[in-house]
CSV table of C-alpha atoms and ligand atoms in Angstrom, one decimal:
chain,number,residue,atom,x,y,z
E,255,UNK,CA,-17.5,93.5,36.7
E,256,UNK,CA,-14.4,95.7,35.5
E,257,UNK,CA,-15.4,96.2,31.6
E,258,UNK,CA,-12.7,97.3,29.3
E,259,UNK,CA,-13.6,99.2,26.2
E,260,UNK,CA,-11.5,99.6,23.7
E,261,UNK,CA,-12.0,102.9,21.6
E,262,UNK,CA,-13.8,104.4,23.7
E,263,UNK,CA,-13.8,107.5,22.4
E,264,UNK,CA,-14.8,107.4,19.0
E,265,UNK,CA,-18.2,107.0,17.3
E,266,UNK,CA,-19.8,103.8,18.5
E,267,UNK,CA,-18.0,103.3,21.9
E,268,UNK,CA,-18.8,106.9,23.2
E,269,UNK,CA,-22.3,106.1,22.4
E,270,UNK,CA,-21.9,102.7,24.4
E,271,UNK,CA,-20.6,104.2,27.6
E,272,UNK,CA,-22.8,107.3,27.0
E,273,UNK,CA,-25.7,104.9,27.9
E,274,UNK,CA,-24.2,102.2,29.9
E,275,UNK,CA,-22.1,103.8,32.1
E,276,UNK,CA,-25.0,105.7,34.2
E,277,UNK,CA,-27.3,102.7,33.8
E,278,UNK,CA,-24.9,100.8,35.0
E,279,UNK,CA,-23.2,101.3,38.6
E,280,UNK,CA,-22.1,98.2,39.7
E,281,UNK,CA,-19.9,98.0,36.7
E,282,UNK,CA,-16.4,99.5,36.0
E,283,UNK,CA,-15.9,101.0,32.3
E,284,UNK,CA,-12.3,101.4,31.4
E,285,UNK,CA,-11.7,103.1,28.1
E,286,UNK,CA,-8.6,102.4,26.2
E,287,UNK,CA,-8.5,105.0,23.5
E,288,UNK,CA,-5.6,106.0,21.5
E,289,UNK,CA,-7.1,109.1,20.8
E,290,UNK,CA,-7.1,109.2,16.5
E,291,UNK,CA,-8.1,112.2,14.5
E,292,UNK,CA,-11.6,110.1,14.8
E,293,UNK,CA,-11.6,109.7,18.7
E,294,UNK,CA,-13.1,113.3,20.7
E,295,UNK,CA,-13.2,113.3,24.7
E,296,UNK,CA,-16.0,116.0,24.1
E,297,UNK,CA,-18.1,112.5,23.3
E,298,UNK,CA,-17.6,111.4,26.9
E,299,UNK,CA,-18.3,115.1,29.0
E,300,UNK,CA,-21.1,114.1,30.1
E,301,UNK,CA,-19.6,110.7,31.8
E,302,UNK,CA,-16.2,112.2,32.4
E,303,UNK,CA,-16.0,112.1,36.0
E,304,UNK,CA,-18.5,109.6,37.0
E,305,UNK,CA,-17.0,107.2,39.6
E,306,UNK,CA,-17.4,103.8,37.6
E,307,UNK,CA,-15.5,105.3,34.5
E,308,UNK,CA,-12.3,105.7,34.0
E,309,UNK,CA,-10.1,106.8,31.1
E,310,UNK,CA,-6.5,105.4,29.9
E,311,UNK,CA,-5.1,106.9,27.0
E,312,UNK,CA,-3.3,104.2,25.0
E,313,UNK,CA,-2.2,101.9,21.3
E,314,UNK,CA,-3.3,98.8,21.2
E,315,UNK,CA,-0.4,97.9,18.8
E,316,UNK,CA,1.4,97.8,21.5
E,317,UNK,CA,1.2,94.9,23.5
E,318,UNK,CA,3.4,96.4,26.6
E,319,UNK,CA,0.7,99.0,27.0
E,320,UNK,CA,-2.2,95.9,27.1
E,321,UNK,CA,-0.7,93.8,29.4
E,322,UNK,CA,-0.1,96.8,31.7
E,323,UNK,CA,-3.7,97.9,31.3
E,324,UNK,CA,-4.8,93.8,32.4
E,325,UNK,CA,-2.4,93.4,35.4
E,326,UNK,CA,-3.5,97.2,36.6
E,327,UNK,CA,-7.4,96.9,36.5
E,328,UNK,CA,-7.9,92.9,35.6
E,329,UNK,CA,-10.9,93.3,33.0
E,330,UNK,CA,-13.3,90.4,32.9
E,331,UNK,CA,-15.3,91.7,30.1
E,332,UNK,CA,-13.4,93.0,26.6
E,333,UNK,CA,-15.7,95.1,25.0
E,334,UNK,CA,-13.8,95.5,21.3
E,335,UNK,CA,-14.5,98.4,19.1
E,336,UNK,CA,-10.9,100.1,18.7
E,337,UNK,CA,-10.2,100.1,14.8
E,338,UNK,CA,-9.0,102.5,12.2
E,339,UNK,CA,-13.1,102.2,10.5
E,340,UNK,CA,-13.0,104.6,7.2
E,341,UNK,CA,-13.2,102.5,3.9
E,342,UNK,CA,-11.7,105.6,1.7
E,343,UNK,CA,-9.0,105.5,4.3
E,344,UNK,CA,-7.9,102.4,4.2
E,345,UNK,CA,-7.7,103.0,0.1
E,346,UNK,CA,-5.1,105.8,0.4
E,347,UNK,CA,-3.2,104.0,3.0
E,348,UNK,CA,-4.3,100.5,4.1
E,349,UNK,CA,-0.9,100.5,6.7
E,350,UNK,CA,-2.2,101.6,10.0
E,351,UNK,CA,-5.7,99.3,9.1
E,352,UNK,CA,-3.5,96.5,9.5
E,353,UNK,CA,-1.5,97.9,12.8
E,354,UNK,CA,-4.5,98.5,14.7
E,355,UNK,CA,-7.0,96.2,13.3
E,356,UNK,CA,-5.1,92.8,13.0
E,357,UNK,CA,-2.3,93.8,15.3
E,358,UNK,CA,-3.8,95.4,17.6
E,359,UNK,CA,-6.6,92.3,18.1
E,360,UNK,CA,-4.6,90.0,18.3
E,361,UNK,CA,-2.7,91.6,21.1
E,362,UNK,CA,-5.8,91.7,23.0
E,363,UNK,CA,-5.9,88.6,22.5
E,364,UNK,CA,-3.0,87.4,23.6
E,365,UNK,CA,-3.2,89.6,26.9
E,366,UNK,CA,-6.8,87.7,27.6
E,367,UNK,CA,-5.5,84.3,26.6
E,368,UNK,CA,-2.0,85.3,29.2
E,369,UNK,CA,-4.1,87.0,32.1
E,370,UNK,CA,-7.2,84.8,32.3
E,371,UNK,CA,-6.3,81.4,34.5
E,372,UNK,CA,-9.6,80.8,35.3
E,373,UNK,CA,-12.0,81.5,32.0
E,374,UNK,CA,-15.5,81.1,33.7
E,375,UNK,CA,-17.3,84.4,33.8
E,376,UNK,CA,-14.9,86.1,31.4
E,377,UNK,CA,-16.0,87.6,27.4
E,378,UNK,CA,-14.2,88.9,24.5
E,379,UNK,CA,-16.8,90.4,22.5
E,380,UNK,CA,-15.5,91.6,19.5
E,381,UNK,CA,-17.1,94.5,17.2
E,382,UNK,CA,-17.0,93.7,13.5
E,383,UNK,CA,-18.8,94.9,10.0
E,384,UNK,CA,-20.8,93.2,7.5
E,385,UNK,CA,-18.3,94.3,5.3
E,386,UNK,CA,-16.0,91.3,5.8
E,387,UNK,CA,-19.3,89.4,3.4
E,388,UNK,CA,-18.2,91.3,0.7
E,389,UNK,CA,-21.0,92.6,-2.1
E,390,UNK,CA,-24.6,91.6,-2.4
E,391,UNK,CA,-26.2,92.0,-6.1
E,392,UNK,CA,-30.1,92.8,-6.1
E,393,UNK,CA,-31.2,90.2,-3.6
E,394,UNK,CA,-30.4,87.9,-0.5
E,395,UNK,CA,-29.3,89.1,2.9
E,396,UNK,CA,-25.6,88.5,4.9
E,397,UNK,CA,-26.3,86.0,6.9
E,398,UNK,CA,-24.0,84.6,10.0
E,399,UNK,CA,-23.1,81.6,7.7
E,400,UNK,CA,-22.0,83.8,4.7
E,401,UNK,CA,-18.7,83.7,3.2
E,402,UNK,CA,-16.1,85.8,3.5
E,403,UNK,CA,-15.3,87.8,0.6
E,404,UNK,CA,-13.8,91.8,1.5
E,405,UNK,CA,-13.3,94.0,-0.9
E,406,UNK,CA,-11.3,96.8,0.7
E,407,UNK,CA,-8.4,97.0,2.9
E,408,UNK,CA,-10.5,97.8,5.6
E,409,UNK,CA,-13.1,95.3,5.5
E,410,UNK,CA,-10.1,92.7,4.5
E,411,UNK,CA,-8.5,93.9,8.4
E,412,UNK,CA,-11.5,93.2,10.1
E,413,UNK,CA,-11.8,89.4,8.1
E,414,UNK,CA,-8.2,88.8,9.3
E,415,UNK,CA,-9.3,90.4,13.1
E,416,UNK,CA,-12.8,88.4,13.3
E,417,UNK,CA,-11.0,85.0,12.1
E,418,UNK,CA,-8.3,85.7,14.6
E,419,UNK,CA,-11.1,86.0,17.2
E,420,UNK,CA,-12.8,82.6,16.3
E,421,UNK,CA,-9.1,80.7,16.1
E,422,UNK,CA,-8.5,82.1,20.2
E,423,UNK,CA,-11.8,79.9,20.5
E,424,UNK,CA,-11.0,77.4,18.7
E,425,UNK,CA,-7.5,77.1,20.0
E,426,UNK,CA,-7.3,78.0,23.2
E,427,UNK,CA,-11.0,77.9,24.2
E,428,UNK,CA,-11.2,81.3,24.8
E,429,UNK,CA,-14.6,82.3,25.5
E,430,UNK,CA,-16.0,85.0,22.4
E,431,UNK,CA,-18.2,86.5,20.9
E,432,UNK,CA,-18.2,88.2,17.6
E,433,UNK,CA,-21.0,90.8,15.9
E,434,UNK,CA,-21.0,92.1,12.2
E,435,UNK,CA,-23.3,95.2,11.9
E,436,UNK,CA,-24.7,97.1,9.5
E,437,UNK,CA,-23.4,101.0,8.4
E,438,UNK,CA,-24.2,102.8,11.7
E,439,UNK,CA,-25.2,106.7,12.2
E,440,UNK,CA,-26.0,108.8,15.0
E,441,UNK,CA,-24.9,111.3,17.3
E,442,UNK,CA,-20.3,111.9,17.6
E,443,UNK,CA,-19.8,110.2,14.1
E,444,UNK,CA,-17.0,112.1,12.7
E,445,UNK,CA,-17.7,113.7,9.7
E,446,UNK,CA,-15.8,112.0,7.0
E,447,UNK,CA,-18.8,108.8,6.7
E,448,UNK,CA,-21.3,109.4,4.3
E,449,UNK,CA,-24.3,111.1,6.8
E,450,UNK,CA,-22.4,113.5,9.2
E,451,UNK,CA,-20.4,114.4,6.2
E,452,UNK,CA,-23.4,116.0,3.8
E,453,UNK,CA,-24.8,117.2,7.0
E,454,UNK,CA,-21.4,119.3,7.3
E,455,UNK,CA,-21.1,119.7,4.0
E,456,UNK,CA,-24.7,121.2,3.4
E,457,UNK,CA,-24.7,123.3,6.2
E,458,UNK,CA,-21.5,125.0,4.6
E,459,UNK,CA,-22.9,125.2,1.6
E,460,UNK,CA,-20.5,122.7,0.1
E,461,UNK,CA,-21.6,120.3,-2.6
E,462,UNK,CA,-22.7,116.9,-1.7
E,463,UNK,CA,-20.2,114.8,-3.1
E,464,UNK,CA,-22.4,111.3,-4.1
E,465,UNK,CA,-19.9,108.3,-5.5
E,466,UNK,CA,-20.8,107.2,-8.9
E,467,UNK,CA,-24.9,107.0,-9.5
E,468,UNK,CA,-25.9,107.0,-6.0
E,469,UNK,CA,-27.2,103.5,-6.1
E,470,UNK,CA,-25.1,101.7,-3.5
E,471,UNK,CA,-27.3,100.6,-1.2
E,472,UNK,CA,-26.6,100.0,2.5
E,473,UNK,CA,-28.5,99.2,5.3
E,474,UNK,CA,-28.7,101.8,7.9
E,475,UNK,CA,-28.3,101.0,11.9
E,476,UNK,CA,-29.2,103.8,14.5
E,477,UNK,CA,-26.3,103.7,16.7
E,478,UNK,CA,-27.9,102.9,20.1
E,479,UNK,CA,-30.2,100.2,18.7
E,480,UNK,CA,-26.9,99.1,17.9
E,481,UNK,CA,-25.4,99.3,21.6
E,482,UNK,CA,-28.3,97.7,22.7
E,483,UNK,CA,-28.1,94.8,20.6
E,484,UNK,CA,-24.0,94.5,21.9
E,485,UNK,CA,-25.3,94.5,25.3
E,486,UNK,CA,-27.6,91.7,25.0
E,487,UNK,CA,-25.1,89.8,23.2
E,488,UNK,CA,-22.4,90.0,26.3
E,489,UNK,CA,-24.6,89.6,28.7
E,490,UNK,CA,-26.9,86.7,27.3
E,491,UNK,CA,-24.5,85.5,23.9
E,492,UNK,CA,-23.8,82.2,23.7
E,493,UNK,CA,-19.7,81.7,23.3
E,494,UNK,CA,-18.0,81.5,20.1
E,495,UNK,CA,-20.8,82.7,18.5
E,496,UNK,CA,-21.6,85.1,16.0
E,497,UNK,CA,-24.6,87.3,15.5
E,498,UNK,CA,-25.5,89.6,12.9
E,499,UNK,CA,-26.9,93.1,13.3
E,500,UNK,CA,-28.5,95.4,11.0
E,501,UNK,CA,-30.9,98.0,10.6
E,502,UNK,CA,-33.7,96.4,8.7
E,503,UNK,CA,-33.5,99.7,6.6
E,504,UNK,CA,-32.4,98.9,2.9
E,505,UNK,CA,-31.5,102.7,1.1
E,506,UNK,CA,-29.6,103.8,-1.8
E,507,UNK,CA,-27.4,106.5,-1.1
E,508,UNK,CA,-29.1,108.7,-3.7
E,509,UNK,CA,-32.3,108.3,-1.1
E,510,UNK,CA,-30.1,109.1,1.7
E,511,UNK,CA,-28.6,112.0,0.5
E,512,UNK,CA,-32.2,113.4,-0.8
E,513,UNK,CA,-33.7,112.7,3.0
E,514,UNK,CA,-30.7,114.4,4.8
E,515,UNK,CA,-31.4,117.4,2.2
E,516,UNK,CA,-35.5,117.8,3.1
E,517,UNK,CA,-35.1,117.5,7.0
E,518,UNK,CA,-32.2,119.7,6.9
E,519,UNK,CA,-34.3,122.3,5.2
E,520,UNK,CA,-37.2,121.6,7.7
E,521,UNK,CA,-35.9,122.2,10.8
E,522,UNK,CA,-34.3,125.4,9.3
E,523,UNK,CA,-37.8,126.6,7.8
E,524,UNK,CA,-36.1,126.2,4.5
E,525,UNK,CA,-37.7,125.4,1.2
E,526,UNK,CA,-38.0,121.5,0.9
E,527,UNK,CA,-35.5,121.5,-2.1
E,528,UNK,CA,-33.2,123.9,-0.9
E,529,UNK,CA,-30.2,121.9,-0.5
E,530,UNK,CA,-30.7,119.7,-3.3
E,531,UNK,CA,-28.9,121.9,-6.1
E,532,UNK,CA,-26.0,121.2,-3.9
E,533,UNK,CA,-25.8,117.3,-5.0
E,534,UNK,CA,-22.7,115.8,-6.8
E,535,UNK,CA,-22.3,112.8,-8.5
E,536,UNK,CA,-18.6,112.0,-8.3
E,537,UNK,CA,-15.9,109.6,-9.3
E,538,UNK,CA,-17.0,106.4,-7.8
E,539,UNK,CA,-15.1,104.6,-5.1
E,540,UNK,CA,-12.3,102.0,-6.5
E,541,UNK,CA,-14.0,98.3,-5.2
E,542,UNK,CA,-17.2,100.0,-4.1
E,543,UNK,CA,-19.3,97.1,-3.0
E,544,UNK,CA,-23.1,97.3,-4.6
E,545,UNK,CA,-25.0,96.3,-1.6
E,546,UNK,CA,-24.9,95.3,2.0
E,547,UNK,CA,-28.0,94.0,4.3
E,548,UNK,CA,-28.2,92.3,7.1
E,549,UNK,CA,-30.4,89.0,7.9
E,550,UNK,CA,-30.7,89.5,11.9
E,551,UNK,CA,-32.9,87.0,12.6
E,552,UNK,CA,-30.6,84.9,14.9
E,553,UNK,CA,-30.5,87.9,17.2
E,554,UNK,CA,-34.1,88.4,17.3
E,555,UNK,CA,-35.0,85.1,17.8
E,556,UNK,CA,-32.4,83.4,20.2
E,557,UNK,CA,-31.9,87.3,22.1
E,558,UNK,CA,-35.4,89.1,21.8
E,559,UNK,CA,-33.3,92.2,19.9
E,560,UNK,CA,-34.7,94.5,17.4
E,561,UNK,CA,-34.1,97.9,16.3
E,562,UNK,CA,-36.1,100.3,17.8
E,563,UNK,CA,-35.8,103.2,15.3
E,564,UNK,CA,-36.8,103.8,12.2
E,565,UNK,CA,-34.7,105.3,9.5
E,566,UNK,CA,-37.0,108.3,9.4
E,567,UNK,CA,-36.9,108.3,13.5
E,568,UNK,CA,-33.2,108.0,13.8
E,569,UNK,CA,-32.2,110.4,11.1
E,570,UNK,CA,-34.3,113.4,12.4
E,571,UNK,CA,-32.7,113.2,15.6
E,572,UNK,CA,-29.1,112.5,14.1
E,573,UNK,CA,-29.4,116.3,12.3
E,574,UNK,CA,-30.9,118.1,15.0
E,575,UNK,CA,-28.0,116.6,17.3
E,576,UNK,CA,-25.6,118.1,14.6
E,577,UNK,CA,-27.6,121.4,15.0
E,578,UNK,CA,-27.7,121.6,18.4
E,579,UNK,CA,-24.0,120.5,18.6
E,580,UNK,CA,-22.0,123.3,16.5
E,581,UNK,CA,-19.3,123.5,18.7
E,582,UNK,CA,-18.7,119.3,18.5
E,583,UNK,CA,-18.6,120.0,14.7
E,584,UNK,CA,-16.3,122.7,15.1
E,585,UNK,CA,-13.8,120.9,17.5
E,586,UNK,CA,-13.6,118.2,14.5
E,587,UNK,CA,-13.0,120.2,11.6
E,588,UNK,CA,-9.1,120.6,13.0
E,589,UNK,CA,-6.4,121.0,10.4
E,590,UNK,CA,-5.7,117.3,10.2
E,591,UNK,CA,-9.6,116.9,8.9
E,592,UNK,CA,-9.1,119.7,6.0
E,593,UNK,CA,-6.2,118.4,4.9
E,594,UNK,CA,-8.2,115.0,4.4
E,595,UNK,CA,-11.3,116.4,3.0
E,596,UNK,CA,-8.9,118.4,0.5
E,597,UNK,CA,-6.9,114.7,-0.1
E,598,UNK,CA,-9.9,112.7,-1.2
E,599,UNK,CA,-12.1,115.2,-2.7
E,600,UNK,CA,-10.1,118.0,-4.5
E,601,UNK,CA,-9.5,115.3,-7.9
E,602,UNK,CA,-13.6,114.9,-8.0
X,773,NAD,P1,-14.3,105.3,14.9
X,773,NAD,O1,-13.3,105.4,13.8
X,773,NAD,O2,-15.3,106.4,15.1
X,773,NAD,O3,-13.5,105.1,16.3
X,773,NAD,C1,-12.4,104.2,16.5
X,773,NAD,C2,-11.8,104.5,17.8
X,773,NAD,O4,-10.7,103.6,18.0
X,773,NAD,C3,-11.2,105.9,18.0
X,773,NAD,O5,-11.6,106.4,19.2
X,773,NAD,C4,-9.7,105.7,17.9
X,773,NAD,O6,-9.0,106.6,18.7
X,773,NAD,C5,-9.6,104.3,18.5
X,773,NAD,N1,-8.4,103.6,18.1
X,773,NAD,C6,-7.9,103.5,16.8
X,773,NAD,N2,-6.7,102.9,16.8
X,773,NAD,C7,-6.4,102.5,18.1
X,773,NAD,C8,-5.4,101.8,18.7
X,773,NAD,N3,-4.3,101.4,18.0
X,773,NAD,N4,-5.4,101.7,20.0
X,773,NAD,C9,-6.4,102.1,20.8
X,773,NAD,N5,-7.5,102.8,20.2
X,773,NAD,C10,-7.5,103.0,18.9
X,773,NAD,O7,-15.0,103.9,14.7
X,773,NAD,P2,-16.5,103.5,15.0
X,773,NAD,O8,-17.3,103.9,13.8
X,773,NAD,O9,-16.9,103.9,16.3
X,773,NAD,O10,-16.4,101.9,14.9
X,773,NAD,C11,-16.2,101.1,16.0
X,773,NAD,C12,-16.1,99.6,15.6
X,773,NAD,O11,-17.3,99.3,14.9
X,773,NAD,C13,-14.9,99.4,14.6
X,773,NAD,O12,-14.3,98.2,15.0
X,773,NAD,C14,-15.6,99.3,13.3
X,773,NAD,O13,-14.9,98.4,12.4
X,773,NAD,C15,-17.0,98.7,13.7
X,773,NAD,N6,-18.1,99.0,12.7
X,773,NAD,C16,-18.4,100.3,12.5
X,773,NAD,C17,-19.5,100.6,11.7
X,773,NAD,C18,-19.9,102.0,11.4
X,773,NAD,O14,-20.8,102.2,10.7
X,773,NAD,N7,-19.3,103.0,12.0
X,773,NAD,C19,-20.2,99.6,11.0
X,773,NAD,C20,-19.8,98.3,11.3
X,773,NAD,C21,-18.7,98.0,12.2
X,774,TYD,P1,-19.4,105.3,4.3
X,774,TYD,O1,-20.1,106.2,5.2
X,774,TYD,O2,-17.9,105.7,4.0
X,774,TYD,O3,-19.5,103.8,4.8
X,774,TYD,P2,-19.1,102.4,4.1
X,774,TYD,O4,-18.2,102.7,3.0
X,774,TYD,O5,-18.4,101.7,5.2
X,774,TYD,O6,-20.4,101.8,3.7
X,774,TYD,O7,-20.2,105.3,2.9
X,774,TYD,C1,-21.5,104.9,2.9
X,774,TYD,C2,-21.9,104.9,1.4
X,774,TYD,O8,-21.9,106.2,0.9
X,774,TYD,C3,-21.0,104.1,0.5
X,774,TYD,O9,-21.7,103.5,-0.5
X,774,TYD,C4,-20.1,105.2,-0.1
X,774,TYD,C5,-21.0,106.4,-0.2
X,774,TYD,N1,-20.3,107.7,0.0
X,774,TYD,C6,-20.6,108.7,-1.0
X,774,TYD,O10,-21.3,108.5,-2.0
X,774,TYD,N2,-20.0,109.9,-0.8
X,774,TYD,C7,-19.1,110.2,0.2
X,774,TYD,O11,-18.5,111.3,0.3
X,774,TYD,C8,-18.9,109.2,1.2
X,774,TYD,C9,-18.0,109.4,2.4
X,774,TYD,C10,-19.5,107.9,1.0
């Protein structure tokens, strides 16, 4: 099967082809990255060069460039996680959310519905957030069947990009499938989302800038539980479904913060508290949603799925891949990434 991935190179889809690429031989992984300030082909060194993967740099807002990528390797399987993914982004300038994440998804789609004659044996799966529910107050879970109700540009670009998705099924009888996760961490996630950011920050010395009280809550997905559960549903999802994954890991971000600060300090033989004086409650995001978390129990029960880590797990190895990585977090920090850090946190 020839599998194109789109962004490849970023956070999520680096760790996908990081683990399916070598378990996988008989399959061909084509990347289609166009290489953001958030993609880094240091991610992919250790695939780079393996004969099942191959890499095409390349902007899904243009369709020219998707159509040439179909006729060249004819993909059978759309793996979807290109997307411009930073909520705080997408407040100072929602423009390129809606190039990438709307246009950009429907010009895949439009190259699967114009290259795909024959649709048996052929999947979109398209890589979505439980954002697109909107809020949760103290109780209740997203569930697959919840209504859609975003509250930033960002999560209002995937809602347009996932209901797209479903119409191509609808419509045209394209075969889908669709997953909304949960906030993921893990090893390659660029520095500007909430963990490998007070990692960073910490290790610098910086304060730990926390929005408002601290008590959003979100519910935290180790990043190859996540892969794992997006390769069960193309291989074994049933089409024009949708299936939600989370982490089964409820945390405000005050807990978060406090957890990053005592393992941080452990694995240097630090004092237990000795990044804590560096916490910062700041201005709070504008439409900062209260609480997201995820009902998977479709995916458990109709695919076997479950996370395998626990927050406690997935954490400690998420810092000690930042410590043993210097040189990753130093190929990030460019120019480009100060300029942004100095943008959204300089008023605070
Ligand atoms: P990321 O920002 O780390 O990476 C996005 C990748 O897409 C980058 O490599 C970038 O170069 C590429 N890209 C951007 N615009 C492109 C374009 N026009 N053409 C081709 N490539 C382009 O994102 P991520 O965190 O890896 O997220 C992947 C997907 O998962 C996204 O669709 C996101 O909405 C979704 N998601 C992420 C999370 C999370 O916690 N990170 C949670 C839920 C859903
Ligand atoms: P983030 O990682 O940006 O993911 P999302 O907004 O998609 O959930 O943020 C996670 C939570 O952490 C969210 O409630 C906002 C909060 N946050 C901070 O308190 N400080 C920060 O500097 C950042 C980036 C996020």
């Amino acid at each position: 099967m020839k599998i194109l991935v789109t962004g490849g190179a970023g956070f999520i889809g680096s760790n996908f082809l990081n683990l399916f690429v070598p378990k996988f031989p008989e399959h061909t992984f084509i990347n289609f990255d166009k290489l953001t300030y958030a993609a880094n082909l240091l991610n992919l060194k250790n695939i780079d060069g393996s004969s099942n993967y191959i890499f095409k740099q390349g902007d899904l807002d243009d369709y020219n460039q998707v159509e040439k990528i179909f006729r060249q390797y004819q993909p059978g399987l759309i793996v979807h996680f290109a997307a411009e993914s930073h909520v705080d982004r997408s407040i100072l300038g929602p423009a390129e959310f809606i190039y990438t994440n709307i246009i950009g998804t429907f010009n895949l789609l439009e190259a699967c519905r114009n290259n795909w004659d024959a649709k048996e044996g052929k999947l979109f799966h398209h890589i979505s957030t439980d954002e697109v529910y909107g809020s949760l107050g103290e109780t209740g879970k997203f569930k697959e069947e919840t209504r859609y109700d975003p509250s930033s540009p960002y999560s209002a670009s995937k809602a347009a990009s996932d209901h797209l998705v479903r119409s191509y099924f609808k419509t045209y009888n394209l075969p889908v499938t669709i997953t909304n996760c949960s906030n993921n961490y893990g090893p390659y996630q660029f520095p500007e989302k909430l963990i490998p950011l007070m990692i960073l920050k910490a290790l610098n010395n910086q304060k730990l800038p926390v929005y408002g009280k601290g008590e959003n809550v979100r519910d935290w997905l180790y990043v190859e539980d996540h892969c794992e559960a997006i390769w069960q549903v193309v291989t074994r999802g049933q089409k024009g479904e949708t299936y939600n994954i989370g982490g089964n890991c409820e945390l405000k971000n005050i807990e978060v913060v406090k957890m990053i600060c005592t393992i941080l300090a452990e694995l240097q033989g630090l004092a237990p508290d000795y990044y804590n004086k560096l916490i910062t409650f700041v201005k709070d995001r504008p439409g900062h949603d209260l609480r997201y978390a995820i009902d998977s129990k479709k995916i458990t029960k109709k695919l076997g799925w479950n996370p395998r880590e626990t927050f406690e797990t997935g954490l400690k190895k998420t810092i000690k891949w930042y410590l043993d990585n210097s040189d990753w977090l130093n190929s990030v920090q460019t120019g480009e990434y100060k300029k942004w850090m100095k943008l959204n946190y300089s008023a605070n």
